[in-house]
Tab-separated table of C-alpha atoms in Angstrom:
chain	number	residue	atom	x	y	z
A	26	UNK	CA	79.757	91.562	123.069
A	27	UNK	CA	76.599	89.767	122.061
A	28	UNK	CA	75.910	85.634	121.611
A	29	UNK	CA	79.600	84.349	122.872
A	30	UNK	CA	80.927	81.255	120.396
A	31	UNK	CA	81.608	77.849	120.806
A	32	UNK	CA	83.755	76.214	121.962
A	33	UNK	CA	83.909	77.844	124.906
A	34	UNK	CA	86.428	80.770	125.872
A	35	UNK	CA	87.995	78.934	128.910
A	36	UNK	CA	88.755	75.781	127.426
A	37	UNK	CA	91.043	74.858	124.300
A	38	UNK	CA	91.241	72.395	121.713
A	39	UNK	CA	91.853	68.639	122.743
A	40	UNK	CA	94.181	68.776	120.157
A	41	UNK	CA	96.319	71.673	122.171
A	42	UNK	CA	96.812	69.303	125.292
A	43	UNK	CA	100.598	67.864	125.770
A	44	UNK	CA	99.089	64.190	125.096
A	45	UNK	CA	100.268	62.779	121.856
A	46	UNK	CA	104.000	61.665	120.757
A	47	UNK	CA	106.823	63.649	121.534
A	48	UNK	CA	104.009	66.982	122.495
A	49	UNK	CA	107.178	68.364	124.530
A	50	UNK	CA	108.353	69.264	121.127
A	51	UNK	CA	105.346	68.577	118.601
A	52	UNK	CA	102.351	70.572	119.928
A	53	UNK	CA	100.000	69.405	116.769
A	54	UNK	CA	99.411	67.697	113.895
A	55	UNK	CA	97.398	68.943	111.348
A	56	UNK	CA	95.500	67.266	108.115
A	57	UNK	CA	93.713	69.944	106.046
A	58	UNK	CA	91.852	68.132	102.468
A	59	UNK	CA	90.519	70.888	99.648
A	60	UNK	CA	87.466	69.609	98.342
A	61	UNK	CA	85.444	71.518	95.471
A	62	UNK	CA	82.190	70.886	94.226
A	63	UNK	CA	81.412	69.775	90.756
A	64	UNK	CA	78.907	72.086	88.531
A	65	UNK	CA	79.630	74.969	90.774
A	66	UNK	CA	81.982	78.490	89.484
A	67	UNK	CA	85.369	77.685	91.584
A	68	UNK	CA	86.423	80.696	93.808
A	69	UNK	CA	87.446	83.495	93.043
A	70	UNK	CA	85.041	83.013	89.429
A	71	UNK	CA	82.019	82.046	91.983
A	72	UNK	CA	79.470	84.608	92.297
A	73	UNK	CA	77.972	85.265	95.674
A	74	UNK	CA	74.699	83.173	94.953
A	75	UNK	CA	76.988	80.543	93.878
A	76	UNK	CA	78.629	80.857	97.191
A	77	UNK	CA	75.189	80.910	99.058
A	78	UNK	CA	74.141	77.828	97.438
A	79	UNK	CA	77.646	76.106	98.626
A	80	UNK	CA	76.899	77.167	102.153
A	81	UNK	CA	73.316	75.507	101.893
A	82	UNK	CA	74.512	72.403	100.589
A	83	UNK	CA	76.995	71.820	102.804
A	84	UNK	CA	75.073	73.229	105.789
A	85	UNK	CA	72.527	70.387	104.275
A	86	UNK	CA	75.259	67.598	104.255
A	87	UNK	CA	76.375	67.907	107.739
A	88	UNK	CA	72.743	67.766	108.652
A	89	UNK	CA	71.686	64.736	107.310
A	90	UNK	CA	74.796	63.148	108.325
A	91	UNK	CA	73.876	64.002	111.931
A	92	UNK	CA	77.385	66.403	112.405
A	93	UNK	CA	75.450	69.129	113.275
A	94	UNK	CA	74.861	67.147	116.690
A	95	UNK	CA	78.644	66.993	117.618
A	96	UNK	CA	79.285	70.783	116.553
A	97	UNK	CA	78.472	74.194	115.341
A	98	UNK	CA	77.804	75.583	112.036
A	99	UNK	CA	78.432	79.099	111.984
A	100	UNK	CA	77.838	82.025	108.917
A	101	UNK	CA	79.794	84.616	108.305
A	102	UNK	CA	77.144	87.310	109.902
A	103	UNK	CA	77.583	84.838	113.294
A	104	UNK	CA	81.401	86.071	112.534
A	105	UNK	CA	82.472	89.423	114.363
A	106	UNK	CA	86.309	90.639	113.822
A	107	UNK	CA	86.719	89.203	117.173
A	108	UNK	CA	85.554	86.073	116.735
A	109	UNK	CA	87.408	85.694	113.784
A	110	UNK	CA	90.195	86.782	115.382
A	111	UNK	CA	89.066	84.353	118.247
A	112	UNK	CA	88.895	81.145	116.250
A	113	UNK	CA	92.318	82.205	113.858
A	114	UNK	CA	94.315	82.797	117.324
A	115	UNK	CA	92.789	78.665	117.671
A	116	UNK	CA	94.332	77.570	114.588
A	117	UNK	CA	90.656	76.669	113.211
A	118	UNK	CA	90.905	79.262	110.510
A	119	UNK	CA	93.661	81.063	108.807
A	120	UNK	CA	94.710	84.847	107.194
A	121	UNK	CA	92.733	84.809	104.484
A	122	UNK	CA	89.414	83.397	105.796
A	123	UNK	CA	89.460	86.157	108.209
A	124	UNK	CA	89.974	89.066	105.660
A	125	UNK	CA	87.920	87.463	103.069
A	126	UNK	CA	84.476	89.276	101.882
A	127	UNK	CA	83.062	86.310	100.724
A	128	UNK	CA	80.094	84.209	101.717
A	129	UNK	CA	81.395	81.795	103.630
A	130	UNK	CA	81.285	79.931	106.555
A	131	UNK	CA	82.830	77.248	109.222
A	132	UNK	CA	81.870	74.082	111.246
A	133	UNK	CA	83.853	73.359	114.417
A	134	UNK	CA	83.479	70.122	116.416
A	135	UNK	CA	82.986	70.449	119.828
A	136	UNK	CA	86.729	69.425	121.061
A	137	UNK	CA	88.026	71.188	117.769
A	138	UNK	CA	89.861	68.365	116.378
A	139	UNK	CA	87.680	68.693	113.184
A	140	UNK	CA	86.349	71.440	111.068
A	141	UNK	CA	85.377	72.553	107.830
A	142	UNK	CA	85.729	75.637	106.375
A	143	UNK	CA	83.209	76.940	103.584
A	144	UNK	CA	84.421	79.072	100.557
A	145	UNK	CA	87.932	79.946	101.743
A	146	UNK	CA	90.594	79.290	98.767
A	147	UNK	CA	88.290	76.538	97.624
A	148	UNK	CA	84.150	75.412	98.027
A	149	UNK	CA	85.384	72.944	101.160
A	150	UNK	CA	88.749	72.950	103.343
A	151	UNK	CA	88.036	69.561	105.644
A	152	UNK	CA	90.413	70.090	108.780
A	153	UNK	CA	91.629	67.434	111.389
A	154	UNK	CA	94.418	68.262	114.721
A	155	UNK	CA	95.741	66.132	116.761
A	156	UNK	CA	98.127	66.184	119.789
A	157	UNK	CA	102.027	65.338	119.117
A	158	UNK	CA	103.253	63.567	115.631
A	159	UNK	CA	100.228	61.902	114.893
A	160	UNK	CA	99.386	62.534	111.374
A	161	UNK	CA	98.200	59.265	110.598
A	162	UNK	CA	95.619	59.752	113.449
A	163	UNK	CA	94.729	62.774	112.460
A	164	UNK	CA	94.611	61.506	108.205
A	165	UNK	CA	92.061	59.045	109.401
A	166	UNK	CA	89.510	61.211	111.490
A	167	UNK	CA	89.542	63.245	108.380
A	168	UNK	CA	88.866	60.779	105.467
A	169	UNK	CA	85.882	59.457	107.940
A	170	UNK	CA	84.142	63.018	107.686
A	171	UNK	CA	85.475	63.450	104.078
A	172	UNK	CA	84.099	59.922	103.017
A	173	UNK	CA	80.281	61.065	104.497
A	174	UNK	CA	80.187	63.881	103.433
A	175	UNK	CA	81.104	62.505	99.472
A	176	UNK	CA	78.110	60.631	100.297
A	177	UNK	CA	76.085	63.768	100.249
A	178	UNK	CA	78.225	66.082	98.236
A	179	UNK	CA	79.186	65.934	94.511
A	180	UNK	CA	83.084	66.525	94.923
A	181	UNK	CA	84.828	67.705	91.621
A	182	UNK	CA	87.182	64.805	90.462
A	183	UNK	CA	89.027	63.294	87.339
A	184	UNK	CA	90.855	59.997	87.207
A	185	UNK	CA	93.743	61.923	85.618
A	186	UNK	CA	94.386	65.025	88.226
A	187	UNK	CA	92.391	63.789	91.085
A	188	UNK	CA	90.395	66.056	93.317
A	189	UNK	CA	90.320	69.258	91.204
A	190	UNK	CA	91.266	72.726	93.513
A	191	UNK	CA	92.029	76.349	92.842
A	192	UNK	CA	95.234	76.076	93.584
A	193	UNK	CA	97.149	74.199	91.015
A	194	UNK	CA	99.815	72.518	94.136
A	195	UNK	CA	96.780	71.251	95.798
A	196	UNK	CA	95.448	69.530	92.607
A	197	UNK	CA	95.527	65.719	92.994
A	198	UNK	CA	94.643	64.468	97.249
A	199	UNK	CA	94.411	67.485	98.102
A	200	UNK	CA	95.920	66.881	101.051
A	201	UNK	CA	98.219	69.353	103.212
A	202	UNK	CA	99.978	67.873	106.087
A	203	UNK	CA	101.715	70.109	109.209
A	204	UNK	CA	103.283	69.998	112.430
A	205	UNK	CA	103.318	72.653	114.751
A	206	UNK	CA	106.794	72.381	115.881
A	207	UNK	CA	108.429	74.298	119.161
A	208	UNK	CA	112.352	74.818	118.455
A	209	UNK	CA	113.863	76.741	121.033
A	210	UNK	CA	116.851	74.457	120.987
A	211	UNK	CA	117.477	75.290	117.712
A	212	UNK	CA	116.556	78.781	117.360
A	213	UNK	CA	119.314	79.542	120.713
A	214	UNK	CA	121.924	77.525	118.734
A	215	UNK	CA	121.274	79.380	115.311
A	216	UNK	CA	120.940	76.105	113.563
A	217	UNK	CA	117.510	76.678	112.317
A	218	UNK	CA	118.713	78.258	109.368
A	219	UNK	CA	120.269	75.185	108.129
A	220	UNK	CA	117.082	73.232	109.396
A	221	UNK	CA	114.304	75.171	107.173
A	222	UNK	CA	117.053	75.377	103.980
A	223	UNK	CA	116.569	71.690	104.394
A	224	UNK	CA	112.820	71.628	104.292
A	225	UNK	CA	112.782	73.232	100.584
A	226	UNK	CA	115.021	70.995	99.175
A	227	UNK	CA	113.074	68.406	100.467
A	228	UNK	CA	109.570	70.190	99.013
A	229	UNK	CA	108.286	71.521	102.653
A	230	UNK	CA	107.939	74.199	103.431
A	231	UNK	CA	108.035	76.322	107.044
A	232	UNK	CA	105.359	78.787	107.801
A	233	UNK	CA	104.277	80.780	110.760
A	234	UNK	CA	102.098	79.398	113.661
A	235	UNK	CA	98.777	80.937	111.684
A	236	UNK	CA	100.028	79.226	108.022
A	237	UNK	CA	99.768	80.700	104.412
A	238	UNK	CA	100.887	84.030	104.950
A	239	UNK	CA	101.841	84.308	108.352
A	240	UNK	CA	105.569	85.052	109.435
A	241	UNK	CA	107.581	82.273	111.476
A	242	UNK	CA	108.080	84.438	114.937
A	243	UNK	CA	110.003	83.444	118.292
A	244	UNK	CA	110.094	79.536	118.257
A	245	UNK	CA	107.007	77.869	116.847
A	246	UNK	CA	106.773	76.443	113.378
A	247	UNK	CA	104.916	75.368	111.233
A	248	UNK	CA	106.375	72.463	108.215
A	249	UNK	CA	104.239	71.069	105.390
A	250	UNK	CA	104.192	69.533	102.394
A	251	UNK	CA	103.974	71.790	99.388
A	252	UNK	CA	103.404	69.452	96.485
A	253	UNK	CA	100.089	66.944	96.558
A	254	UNK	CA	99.690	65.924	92.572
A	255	UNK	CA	101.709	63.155	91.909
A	256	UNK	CA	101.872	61.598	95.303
A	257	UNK	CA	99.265	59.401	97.250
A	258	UNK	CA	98.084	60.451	101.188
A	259	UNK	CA	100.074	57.695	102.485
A	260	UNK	CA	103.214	59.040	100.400
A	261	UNK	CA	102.560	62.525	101.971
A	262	UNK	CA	102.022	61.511	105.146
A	263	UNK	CA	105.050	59.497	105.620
A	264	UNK	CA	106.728	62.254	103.762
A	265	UNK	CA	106.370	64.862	106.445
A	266	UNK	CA	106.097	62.375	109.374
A	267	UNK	CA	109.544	61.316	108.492
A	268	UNK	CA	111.107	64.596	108.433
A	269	UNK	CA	109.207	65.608	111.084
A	270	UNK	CA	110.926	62.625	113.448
A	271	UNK	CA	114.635	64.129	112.120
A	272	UNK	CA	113.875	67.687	113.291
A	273	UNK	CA	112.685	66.534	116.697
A	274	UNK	CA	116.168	64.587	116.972
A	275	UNK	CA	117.378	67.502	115.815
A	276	UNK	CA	115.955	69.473	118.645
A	277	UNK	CA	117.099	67.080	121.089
A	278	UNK	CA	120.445	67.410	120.205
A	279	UNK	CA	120.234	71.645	120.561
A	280	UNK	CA	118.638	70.949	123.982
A	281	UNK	CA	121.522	69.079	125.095
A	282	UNK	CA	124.143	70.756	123.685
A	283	UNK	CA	122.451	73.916	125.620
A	284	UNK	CA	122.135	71.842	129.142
A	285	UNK	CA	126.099	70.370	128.816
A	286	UNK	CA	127.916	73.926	127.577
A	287	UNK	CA	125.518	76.532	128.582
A	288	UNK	CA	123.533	75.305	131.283
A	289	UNK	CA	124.020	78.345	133.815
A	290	UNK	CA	123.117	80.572	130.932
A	291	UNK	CA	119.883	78.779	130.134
A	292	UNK	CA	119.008	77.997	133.851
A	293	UNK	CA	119.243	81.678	134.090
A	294	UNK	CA	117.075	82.969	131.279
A	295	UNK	CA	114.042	80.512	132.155
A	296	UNK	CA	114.322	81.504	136.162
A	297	UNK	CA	113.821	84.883	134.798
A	298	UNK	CA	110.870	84.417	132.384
A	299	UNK	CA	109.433	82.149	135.219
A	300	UNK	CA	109.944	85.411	137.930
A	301	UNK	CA	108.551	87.896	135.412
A	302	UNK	CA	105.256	85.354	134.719
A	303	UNK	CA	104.754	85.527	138.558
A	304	UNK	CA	105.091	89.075	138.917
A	305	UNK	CA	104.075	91.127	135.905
A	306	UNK	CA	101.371	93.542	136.389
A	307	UNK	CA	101.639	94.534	132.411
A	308	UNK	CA	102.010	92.203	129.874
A	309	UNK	CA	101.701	92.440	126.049
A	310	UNK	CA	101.031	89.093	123.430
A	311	UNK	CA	104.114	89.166	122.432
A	312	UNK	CA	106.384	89.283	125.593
A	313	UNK	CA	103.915	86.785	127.705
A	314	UNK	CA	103.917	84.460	124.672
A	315	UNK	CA	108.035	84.162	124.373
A	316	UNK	CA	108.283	83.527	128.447
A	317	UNK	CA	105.714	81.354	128.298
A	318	UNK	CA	107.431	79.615	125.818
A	319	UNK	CA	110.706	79.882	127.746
A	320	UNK	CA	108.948	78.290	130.672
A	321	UNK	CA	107.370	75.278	128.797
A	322	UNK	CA	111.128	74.593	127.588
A	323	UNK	CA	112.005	74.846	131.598
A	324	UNK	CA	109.498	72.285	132.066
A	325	UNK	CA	110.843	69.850	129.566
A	326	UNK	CA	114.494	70.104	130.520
A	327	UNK	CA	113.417	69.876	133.907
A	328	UNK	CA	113.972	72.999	135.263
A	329	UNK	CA	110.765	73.869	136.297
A	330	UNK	CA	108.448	71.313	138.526
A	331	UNK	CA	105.874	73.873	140.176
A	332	UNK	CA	103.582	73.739	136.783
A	333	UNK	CA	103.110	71.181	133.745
A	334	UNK	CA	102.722	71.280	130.152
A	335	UNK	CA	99.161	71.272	130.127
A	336	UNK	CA	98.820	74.784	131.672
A	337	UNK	CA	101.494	76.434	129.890
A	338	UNK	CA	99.737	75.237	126.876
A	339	UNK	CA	96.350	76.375	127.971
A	340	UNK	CA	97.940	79.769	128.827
A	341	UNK	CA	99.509	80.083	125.204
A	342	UNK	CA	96.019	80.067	123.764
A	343	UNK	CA	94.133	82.324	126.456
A	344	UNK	CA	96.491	85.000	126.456
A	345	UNK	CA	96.175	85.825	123.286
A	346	UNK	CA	93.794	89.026	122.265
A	347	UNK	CA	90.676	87.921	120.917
A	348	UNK	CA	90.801	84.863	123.223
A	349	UNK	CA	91.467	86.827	125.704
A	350	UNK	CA	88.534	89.338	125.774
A	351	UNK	CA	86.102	85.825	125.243
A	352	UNK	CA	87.467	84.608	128.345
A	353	UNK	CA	86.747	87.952	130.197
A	354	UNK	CA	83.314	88.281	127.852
A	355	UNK	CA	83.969	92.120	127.165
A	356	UNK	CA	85.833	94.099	125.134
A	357	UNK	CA	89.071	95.415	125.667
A	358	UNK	CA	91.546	98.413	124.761
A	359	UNK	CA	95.612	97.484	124.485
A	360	UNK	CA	96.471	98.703	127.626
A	361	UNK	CA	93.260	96.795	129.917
A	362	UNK	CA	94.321	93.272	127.730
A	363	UNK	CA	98.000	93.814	129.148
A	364	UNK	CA	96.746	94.134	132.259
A	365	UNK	CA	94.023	91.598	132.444
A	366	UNK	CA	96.788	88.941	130.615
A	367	UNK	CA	99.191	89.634	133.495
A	368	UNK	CA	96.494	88.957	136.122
A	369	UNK	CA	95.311	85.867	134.499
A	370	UNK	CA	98.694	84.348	134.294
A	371	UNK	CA	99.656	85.676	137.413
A	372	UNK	CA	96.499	83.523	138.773
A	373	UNK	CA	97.002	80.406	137.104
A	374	UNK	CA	101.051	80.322	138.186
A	375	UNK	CA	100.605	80.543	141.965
A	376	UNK	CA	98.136	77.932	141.800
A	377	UNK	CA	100.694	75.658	140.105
């Protein structure tokens, strides 16, 4: 497999761990700023020695500004399709980075709770995650980074549109705020529907776990703000933090509803993901992701005592495929990863 990646394949994010506010039913908050550079082609127009020359001055910026200390900076021929695949399956880089052909590159922080991604949709994409509905938190670790690095970086800006991007809806802070959101509650009731229809008329928008062009599967979700021209961080922020604090009452509510009128039912359906976890000897992404998830919703309505949080999240991340074949350090075919998942998940259950 060649030179493994940092961070390290058995470990995960900081930002993954059940430690902020409400984490039962938040698992992150994300602040992602698009930052272009003035006097150089915007992408798509940018050529690739206009790209090169992006990577070097950034590469230069986070060097002189000692963040090369704290992290890694990695190029795209550091990048195989697995660890790609690796760092998307983290949340540190989406679709599109992973399929692009440009030059580009990414800086991760150690713990993962900031990154930068070079010549994605624009020159810079500044990232920050935190645990639970912190977005605040998470807004201010950014604009630290975001205010060095304007120290060493000409960022392309007018006092009339703000921070100029290649996106027109990111024109202005350039700021997109999420929350990764689990909603079993209100995927078992069918009220998510109603939930999401919400969101647009409210201008946010619901994604899958992976973001721009990703499909909302099982339970997880992912809400942002679509608009940033016109409004001010603090505006955004509150914005989505707000809304965010209504769907986790909302959750609540399904969770309850579930526990008074259809406890047995429930009760049932997480003792059986629980027995299947214990027991599998083949297990695919998919199905070990959805009774993992049933589990962690065990755990939170109490259900479950013999494992916490924590693990379930750390399992969430390492069973997936890429992350998966880091942990093991070799490459694997379908049917080895199903078995290889089952086993690692068997192992990390009977140890509690």
């Amino acid at each position: 497999m060649g030179k493994n990646i940092l961070p390290e394949g058995n470990t995960v994010g900081k930002w993954f761990l059940p430690e902020g506010p409400n984490s039962d039913i938040v698992l992150s908050s994300r602040i992602r700023l698009a930052r272009n550079l003035a006097g150089i082609p915007f992408l798509p127009r940018a050529e690739p020695k206009d790209q090169e020359k992006v990577l070097e001055m950034v590469k230069e910026a986070l060097n002189e500004q000692r963040f090369l200390e704290e992290g890694y900076f990695l190029t795209e021929n550091e990048l195989s399709p697995l660890k790609l695949e690796f760092l998307k399956e983290r949340h540190l880089i989406p679709l599109d980075f992973v399929r692009s052909e440009r030059k580009r590159g990414i800086y991760i922080k150690r713990d993962e709770t900031e990154s930068i991604l070079i010549n994605e949709e624009d020159h810079l994409r500044l990232q920050s995650l935190t645990s639970g509905m912190d977005l605040f938190s998470a807004y201010e670790k950014i604009e630290n980074l975001d205010n060095t690095l304007s120290e060493e970086l000409p960022y392309a800006f007018t006092p009339e549109f703000g921070y100029l991007t290649t996106c027109p809806t990111n024109v202005g802070t350039g700021l997109r705020a999420s929350l990764f959101l689990h909603l079993p509650g209100l995927v078992i009731t069918k009220e998510i529907e109603k939930v999401l229809r919400s969101l647009l008329e409210m201008g946010l928008v619901a994604r899958g776990i992976y973001g721009e062009g990703s499909e909302t599967k099982g339970n997880l979700f992912q809400v942002s703000n679509q608009i940033t021209l016109g409004l001010s961080e603090e505006e955004i922020l509150e914005k989505v933090t707000k809304v965010g604090e209504q769907i986790v009452e909302y959750e609540k509510k399904a969770r309850e509803f579930l526990m008074r009128d259809f406890r047995l039912a429930i009760e049932d359906k997480i003792a059986r993901a629980y027995a299947i976890l214990k027991n599998a000897r083949l297990l695919n992404s998919e199905e070990a992701t959805n009774l993992l998830l049933l589990v962690r919703l065990g755990i939170n309505l109490n259900l479950i005592k013999e494992v916490d949080l924590k693990t379930i999240n750390i399992l969430l991340i390492l069973i997936r495929p890429a992350n998966l074949q880091i942990y093991y350090n070799q490459e694997m075919e379908e049917r080895e990863r199903d078995e290889k998942r089952a086993s690692l998940v068997r192992s990390v259950l009977s140890n509690g």
